XYZ file of C-alpha atoms in Angstrom:
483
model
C 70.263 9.094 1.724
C 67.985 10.982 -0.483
C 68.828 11.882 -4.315
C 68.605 15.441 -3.206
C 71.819 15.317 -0.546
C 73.697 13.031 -2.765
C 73.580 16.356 -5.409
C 74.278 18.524 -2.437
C 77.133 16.765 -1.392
C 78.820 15.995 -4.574
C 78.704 19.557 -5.426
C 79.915 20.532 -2.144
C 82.875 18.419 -2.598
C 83.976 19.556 -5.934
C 83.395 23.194 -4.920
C 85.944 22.614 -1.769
C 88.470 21.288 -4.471
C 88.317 24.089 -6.484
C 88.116 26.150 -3.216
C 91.298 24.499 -2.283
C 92.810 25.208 -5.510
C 91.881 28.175 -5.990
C 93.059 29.013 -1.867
C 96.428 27.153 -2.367
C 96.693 29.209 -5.459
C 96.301 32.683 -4.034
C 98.554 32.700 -1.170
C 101.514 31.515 -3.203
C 100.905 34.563 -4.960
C 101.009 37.065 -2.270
C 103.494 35.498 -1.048
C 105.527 35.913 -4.426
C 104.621 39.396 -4.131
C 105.922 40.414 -0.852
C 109.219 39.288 -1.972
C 109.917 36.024 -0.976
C 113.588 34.848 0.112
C 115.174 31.370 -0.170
C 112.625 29.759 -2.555
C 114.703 26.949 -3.310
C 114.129 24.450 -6.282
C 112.279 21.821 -4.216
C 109.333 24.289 -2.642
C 108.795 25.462 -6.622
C 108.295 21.477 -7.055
C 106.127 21.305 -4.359
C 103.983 23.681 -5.202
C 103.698 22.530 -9.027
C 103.103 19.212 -7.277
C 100.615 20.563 -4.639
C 98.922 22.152 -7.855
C 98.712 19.110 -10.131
C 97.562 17.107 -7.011
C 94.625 19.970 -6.752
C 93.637 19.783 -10.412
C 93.937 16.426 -10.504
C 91.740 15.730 -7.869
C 89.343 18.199 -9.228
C 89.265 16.750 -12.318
C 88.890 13.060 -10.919
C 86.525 14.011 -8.809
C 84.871 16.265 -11.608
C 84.628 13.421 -14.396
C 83.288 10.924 -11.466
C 80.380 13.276 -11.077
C 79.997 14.007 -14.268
C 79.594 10.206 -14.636
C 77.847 8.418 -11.201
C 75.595 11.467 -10.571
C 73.406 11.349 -14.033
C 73.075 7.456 -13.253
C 72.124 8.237 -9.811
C 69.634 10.860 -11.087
C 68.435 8.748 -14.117
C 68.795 5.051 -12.888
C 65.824 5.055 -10.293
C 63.677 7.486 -12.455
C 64.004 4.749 -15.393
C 62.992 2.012 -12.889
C 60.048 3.902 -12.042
C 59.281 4.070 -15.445
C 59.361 0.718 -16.472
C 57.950 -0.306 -13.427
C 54.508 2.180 -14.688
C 54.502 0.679 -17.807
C 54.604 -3.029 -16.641
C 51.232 -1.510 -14.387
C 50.251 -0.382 -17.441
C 50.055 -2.827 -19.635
C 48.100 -6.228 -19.290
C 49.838 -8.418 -17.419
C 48.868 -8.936 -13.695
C 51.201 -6.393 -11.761
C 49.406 -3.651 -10.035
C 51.967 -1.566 -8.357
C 55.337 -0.364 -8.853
C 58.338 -1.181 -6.432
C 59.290 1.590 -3.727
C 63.174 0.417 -3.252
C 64.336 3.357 -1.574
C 63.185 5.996 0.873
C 64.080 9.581 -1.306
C 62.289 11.407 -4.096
C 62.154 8.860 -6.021
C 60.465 5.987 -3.793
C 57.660 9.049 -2.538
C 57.301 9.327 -6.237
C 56.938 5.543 -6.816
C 54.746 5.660 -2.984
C 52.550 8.431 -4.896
C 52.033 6.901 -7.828
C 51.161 3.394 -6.127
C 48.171 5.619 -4.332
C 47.061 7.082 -7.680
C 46.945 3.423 -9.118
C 45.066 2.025 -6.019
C 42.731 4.351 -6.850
C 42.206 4.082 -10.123
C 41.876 0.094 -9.130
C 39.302 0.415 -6.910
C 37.525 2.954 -9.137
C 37.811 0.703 -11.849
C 36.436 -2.223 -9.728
C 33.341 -0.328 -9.179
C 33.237 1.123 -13.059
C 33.501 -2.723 -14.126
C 31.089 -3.997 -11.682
C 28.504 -1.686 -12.575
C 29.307 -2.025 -16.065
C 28.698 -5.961 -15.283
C 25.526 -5.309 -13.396
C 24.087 -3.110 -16.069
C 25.131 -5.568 -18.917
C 23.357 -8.218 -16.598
C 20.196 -6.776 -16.068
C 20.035 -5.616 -20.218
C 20.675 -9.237 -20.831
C 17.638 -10.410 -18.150
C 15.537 -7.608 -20.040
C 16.047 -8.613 -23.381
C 15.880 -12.361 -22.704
C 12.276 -11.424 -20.940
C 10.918 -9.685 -23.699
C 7.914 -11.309 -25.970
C 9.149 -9.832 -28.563
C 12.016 -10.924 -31.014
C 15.163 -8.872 -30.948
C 17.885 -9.159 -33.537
C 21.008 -6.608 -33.983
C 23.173 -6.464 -36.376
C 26.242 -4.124 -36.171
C 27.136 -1.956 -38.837
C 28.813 -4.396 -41.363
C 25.899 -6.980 -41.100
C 26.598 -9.202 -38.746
C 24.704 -10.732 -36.143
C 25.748 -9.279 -32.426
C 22.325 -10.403 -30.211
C 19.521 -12.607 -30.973
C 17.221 -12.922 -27.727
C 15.516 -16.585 -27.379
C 12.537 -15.231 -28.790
C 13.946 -14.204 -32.025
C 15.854 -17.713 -32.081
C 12.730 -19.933 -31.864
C 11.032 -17.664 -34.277
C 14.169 -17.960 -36.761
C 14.210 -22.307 -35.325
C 17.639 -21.467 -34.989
C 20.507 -21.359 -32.006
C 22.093 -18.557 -30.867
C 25.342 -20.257 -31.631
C 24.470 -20.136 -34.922
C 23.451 -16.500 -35.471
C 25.638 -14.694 -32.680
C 29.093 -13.659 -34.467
C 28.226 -14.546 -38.334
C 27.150 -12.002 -40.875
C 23.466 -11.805 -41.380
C 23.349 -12.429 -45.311
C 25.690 -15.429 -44.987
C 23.073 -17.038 -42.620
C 20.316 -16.211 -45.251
C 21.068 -17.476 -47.842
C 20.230 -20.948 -46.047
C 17.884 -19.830 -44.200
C 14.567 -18.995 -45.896
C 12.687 -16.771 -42.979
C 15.718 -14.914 -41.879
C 16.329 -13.977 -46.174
C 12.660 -12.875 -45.773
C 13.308 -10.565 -42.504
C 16.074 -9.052 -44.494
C 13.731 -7.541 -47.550
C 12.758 -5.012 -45.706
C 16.304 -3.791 -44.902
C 17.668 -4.042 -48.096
C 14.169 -1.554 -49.456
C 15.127 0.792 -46.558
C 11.586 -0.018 -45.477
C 12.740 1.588 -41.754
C 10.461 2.459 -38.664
C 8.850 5.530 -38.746
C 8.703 5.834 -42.042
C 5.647 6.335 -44.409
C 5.572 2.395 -45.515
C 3.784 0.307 -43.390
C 6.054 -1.961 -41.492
C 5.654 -5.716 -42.995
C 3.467 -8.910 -41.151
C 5.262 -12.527 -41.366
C 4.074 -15.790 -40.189
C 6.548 -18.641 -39.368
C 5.796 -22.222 -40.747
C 6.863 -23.949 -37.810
C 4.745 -21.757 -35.739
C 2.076 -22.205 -37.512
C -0.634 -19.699 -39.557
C -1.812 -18.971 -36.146
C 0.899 -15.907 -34.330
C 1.850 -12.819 -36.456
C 4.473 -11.056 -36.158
C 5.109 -7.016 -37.267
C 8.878 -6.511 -37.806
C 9.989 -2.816 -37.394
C 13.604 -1.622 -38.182
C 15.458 0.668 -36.554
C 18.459 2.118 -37.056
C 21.773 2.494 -34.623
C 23.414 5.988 -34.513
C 27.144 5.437 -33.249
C 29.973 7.961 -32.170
C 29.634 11.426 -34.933
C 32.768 10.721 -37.086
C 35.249 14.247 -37.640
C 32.470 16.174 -39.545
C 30.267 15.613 -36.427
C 27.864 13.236 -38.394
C 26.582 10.277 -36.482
C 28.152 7.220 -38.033
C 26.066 4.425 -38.721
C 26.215 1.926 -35.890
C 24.249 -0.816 -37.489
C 20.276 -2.144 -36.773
C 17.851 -3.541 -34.328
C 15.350 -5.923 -35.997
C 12.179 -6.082 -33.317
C 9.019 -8.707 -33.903
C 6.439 -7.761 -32.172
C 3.779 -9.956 -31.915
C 0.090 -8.421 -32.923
C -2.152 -11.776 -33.377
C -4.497 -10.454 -31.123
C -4.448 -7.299 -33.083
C -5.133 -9.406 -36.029
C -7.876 -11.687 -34.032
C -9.343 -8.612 -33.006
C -9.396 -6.968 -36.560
C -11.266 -10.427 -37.907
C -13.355 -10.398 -34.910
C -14.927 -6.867 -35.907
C -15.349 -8.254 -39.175
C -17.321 -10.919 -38.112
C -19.108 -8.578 -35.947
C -20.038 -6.045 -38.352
C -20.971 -9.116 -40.660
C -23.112 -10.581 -37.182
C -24.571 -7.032 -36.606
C -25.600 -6.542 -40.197
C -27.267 -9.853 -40.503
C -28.682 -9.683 -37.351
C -30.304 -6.108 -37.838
C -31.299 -6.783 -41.464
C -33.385 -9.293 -40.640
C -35.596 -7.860 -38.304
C -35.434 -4.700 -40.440
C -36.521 -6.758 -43.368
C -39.570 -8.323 -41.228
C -40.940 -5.503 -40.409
C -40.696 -3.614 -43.220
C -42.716 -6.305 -44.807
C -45.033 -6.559 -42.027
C -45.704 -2.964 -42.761
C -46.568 -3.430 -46.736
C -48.930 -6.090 -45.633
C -50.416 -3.491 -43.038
C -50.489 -0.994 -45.623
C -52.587 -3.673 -47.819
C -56.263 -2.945 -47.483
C -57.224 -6.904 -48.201
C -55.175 -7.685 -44.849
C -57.531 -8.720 -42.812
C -57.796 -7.692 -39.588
C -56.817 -10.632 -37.537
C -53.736 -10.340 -39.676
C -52.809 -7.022 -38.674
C -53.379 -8.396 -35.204
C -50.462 -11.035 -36.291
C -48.466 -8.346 -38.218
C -48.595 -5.710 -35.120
C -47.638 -8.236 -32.647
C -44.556 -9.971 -35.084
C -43.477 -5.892 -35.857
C -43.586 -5.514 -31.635
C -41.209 -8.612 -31.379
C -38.549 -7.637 -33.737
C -38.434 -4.295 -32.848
C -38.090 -5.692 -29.097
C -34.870 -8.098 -30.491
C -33.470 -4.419 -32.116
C -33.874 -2.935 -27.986
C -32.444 -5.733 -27.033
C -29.636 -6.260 -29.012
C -28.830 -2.043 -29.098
C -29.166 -2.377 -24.944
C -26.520 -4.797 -25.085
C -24.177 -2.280 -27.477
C -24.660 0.453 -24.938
C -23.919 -2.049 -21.995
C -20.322 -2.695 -23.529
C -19.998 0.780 -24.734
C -20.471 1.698 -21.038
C -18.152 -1.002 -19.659
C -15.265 0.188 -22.603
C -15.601 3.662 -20.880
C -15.130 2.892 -17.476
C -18.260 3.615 -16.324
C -18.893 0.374 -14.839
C -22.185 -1.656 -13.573
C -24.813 0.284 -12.204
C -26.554 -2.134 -9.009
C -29.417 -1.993 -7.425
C -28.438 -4.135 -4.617
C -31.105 -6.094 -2.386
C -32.144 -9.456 -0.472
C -33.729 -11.333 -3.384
C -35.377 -14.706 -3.837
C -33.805 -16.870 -7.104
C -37.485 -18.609 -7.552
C -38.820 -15.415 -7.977
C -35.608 -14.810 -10.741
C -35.773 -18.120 -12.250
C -39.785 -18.090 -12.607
C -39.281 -14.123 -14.739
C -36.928 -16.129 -16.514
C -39.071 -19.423 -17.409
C -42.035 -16.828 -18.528
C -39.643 -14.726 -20.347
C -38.554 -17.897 -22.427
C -41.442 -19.878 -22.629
C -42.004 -19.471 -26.570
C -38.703 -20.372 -27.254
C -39.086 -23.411 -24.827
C -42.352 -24.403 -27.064
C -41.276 -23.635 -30.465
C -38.238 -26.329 -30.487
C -40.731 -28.608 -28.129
C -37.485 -28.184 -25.467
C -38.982 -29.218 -21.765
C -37.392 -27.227 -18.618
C -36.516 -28.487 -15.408
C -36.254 -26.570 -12.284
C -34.496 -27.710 -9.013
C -34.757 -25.243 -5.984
C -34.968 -26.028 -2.400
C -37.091 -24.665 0.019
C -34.806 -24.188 2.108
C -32.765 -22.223 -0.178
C -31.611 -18.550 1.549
C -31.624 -15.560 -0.020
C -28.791 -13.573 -2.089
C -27.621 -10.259 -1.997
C -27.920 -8.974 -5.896
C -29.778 -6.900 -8.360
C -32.950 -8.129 -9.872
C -32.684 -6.561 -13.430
C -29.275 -8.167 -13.712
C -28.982 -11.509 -12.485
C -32.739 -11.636 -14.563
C -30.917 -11.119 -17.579
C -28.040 -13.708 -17.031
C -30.320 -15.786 -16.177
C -32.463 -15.672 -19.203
C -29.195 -15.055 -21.595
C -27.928 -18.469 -20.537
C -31.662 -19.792 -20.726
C -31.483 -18.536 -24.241
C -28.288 -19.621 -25.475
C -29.069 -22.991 -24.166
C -32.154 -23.666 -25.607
C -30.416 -21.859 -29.159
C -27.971 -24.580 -29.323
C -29.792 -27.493 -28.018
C -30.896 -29.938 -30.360
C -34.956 -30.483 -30.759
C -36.928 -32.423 -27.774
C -33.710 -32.182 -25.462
C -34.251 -31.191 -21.496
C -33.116 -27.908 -19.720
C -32.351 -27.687 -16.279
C -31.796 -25.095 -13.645
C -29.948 -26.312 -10.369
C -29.877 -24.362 -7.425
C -27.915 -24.871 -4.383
C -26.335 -23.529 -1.408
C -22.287 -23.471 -1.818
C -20.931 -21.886 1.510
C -21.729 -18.797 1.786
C -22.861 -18.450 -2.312
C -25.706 -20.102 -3.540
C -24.570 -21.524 -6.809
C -27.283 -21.432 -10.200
C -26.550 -23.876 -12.860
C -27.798 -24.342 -16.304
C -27.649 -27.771 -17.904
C -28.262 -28.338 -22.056
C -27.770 -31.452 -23.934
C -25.898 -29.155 -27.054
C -23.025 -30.317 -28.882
C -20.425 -29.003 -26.062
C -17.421 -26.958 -25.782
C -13.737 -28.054 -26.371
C -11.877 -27.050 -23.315
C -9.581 -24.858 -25.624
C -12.577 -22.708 -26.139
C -14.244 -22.601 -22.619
C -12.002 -19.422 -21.854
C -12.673 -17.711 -24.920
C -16.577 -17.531 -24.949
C -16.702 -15.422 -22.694
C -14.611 -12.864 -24.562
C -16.710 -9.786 -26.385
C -18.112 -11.461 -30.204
C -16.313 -14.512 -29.655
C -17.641 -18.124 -31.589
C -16.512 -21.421 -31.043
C -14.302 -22.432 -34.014
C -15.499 -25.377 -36.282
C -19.397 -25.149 -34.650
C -21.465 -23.711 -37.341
C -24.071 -21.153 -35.296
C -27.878 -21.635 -35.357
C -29.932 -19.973 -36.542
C -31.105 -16.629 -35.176
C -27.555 -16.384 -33.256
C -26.858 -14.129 -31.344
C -24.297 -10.938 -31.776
C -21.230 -12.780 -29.477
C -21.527 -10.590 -26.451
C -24.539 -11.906 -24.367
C -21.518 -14.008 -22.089
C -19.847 -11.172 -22.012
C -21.773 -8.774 -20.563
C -23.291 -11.372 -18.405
C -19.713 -12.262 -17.084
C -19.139 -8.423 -16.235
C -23.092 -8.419 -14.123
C -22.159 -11.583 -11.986
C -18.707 -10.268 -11.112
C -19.811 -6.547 -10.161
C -22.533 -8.319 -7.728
C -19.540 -10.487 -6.164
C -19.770 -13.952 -7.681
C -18.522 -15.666 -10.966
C -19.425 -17.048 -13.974
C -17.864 -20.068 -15.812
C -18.752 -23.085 -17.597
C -17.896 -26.716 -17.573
C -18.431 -28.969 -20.678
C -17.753 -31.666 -23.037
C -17.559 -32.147 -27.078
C -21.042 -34.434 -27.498
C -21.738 -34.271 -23.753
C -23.312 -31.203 -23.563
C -22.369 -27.626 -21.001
C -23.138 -26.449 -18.200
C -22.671 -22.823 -17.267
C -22.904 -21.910 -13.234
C -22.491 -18.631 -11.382
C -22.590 -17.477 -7.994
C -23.788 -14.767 -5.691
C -23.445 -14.017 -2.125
C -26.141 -14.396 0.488
């Protein structure tokens, strides 16, 4: 029976009482007043009886409703209600009990569809709350750089593994613990927070500090940048401070390549003053009217070599300035004989060859076949290696130049006896003004980008360059070309 007929028929009821009453009541007056005969005693009674019966019924019936029907009204309302706040709250229940079939249990049915709802809804908000926390987790943890946030009272919320083996500490013991408490043990952390206690912040006019670690080494550098966390605007619609993100970023190569332009503008200076310097005197001693004239013969041809080295070493400039802007290797591509190439090369280094009394070997087969290449080019690698070789190999020791067929490349090789390469530095030659470390560089080095440049010739024609060697056992640097 629904709420709604149980109010209907409650009210009908008392209003047929009072109907009754009120019926019972009228006709015994109109009776009175047509003049009723023999009334005796007992139907007065009766009637006061009858009467009592009606108002006692009415008001029985009246203090019953006035009783049951608020607890019928109320009662199943107050079950729904505590049965939305159990939903409500965190224990596991998820909907509320439909007990009866009226307003109330369509209410409770209702509200059960609202709730299922708002469960699955909140399934998906969660999941992709989860799958967006996940992959912001995967992204910081694949970063190179060091991440550290701190919330806005100082302590430590997120420390990716990076910053933790910069720190040489766990997560376990950053994650959760204020910042300065950790410090004040901890030497490079104390160090990382200088910067935030000078409000030295990103974007800012003060350059953003460099730190080294000890137990990396002197070797990686790290720039540290701070950046502040804006959080929810408080009443006055300010944005509250939400705390800082500490980021080391790590610019060794930015620092390798800053010392490497030293030592290239110190390379390029020494290696242009001294030619400079050579001919300049060469010219005084021209300018002498006692040099004789087989002299000037010496000083002409010593002022045409150094001003050839200066060519030389401004062709290679404009080669890497060409490479830097995209412009890439210019090929004249053709069938081409390496004897022919290796023979340009021999004449080309011949004084060299003689002045350190160095002897050269050449290995070719007849039956070697042709490559597919540029003559100026693989010329110029050819003689570059032929150069360095003979720069770094010791008085009296042998050259030689290998070639051989290697599938469908022919393979060139040339062998020195020099002091060798460590095979930490085999990769790095070949980068632009790079040196070995701890090999002290003859004289009349070059400017650090002959391998280079050579490297970039080889692979625009198709092949590759690379070297093999050992400390004391001298190298061995090889490329390839296609037939």
């Amino acid at each position: 029976m629904s709420l709604k007929l149980k109010i209907r028929l409650s009210v009908l009821l008392l209003l047929m009482l009072l109907l009754g009453l009120g019926g019972y009541a009228f006709f015994a007056i109109r009776y009175l007043e047509h003049g009723a005969h023999g009334i005796e005693p007992t139907d007065f009674k009766a009637a006061r009886r009858a009467v009592l019966a009606f108002v006692g019924a009415g008001t029985a019936v009246g203090l019953t409703l006035m009783v049951r029907l608020p607890r019928v009204v109320v009662r199943p309302l107050r079950r729904l209600a505590t049965d939305v706040d159990r939903v409500a709250g965190p224990g596991p229940a998820t909907r509320v009990a439909v007990g009866r079939r009226d307003e109330v249990g369509s209410v409770a049915a209702a509200v059960n569809r609202v709730l299922g709802q708002a469960q699955n809804e909140r399934r998906a908000t969660l999941a992709a709350l989860i799958t967006q926390q996940h992959r912001m987790e995967s992204l910081v943890r694949s970063l190179d750089e060091g991440l550290l946030l701190l919330d806005e009272h100082g302590t430590v919320v997120l420390a990716n593994p990076v910053a933790c083996d910069l720190l040489g500490l766990p997560a376990a013991a950053l994650l959760g613990r204020p910042a300065a408490a950790v410090a004040q043990a901890h030497e490079p952390l104390r160090a990382l927070l200088v910067p935030l206690a000078e409000a030295n912040l990103a974007g800012d006019d003060v350059p953003d500090p460099v730190f080294t670690f000890a137990h990396k080494g002197a070797e990686p550098h790290y720039q540290l940048s701070i950046s502040p966390i804006a959080a929810a605007a408080d009443a006055a619609g300010r944005p509250a401070p939400g705390g800082h993100i500490f980021c080391l970023r790590n610019v060794s190569n930015f620092k390798k390549l800053d010392e490497v332009k030293s030592n290239f503008l110190a390379t390029i200076s020494h290696e242009l003053k001294t030619p400079l310097a050579s001919i300049k005197l060469s010219l005084m001693l021209l300018q002498d009217a006692r040099t004789a004239a087989a002299e000037r013969q010496v000083l002409a041809a010593g002022i045409g070599e150094e001003t050839q080295r200066l060519l030389g070493m401004v062709g290679q400039l404009i080669d890497v300035a060409r490479l830097d802007a995209g412009a890439g290797v210019r090929l004249n591509v053709q069938a081409l004989r390496l004897a022919d190439v290796v023979a340009y090369a021999t004449r080309t280094v011949r004084p060299q060859l003689d002045d350190k009394g160095i002897g050269l070997e050449t290995h070719l087969p007849d039956t070697l076949p042709e490559v597919r290449g540029d003559v100026e080019k693989t010329t110029w690698v050819l003689t570059n290696l032929l150069a360095n070789a003979i720069r770094y190999s010791p008085a009296g020791a042998p050259l030689v130049v290998r070639a051989v067929a290697w599938g469908e490349m022919v393979r060139v090789s040339v062998e020195d006896g020099g002091p060798g390469i460590a095979p930490e530095h085999q990769r790095r030659i070949f980068e632009r003004f790079a040196a070995v470390p701890g090999q002290a560089a003859p004289a009349g080095s070059s400017s650090g980008l002959g391998l280079s440049i050579a490297r970039e010739f080889i692979e625009a024609q198709g092949g590759q360059l690379w070297v093999e060697s050992q400390l004391g056992a001298g190298s061995r640097f090889l490329f390839t070309l296609p037939t």
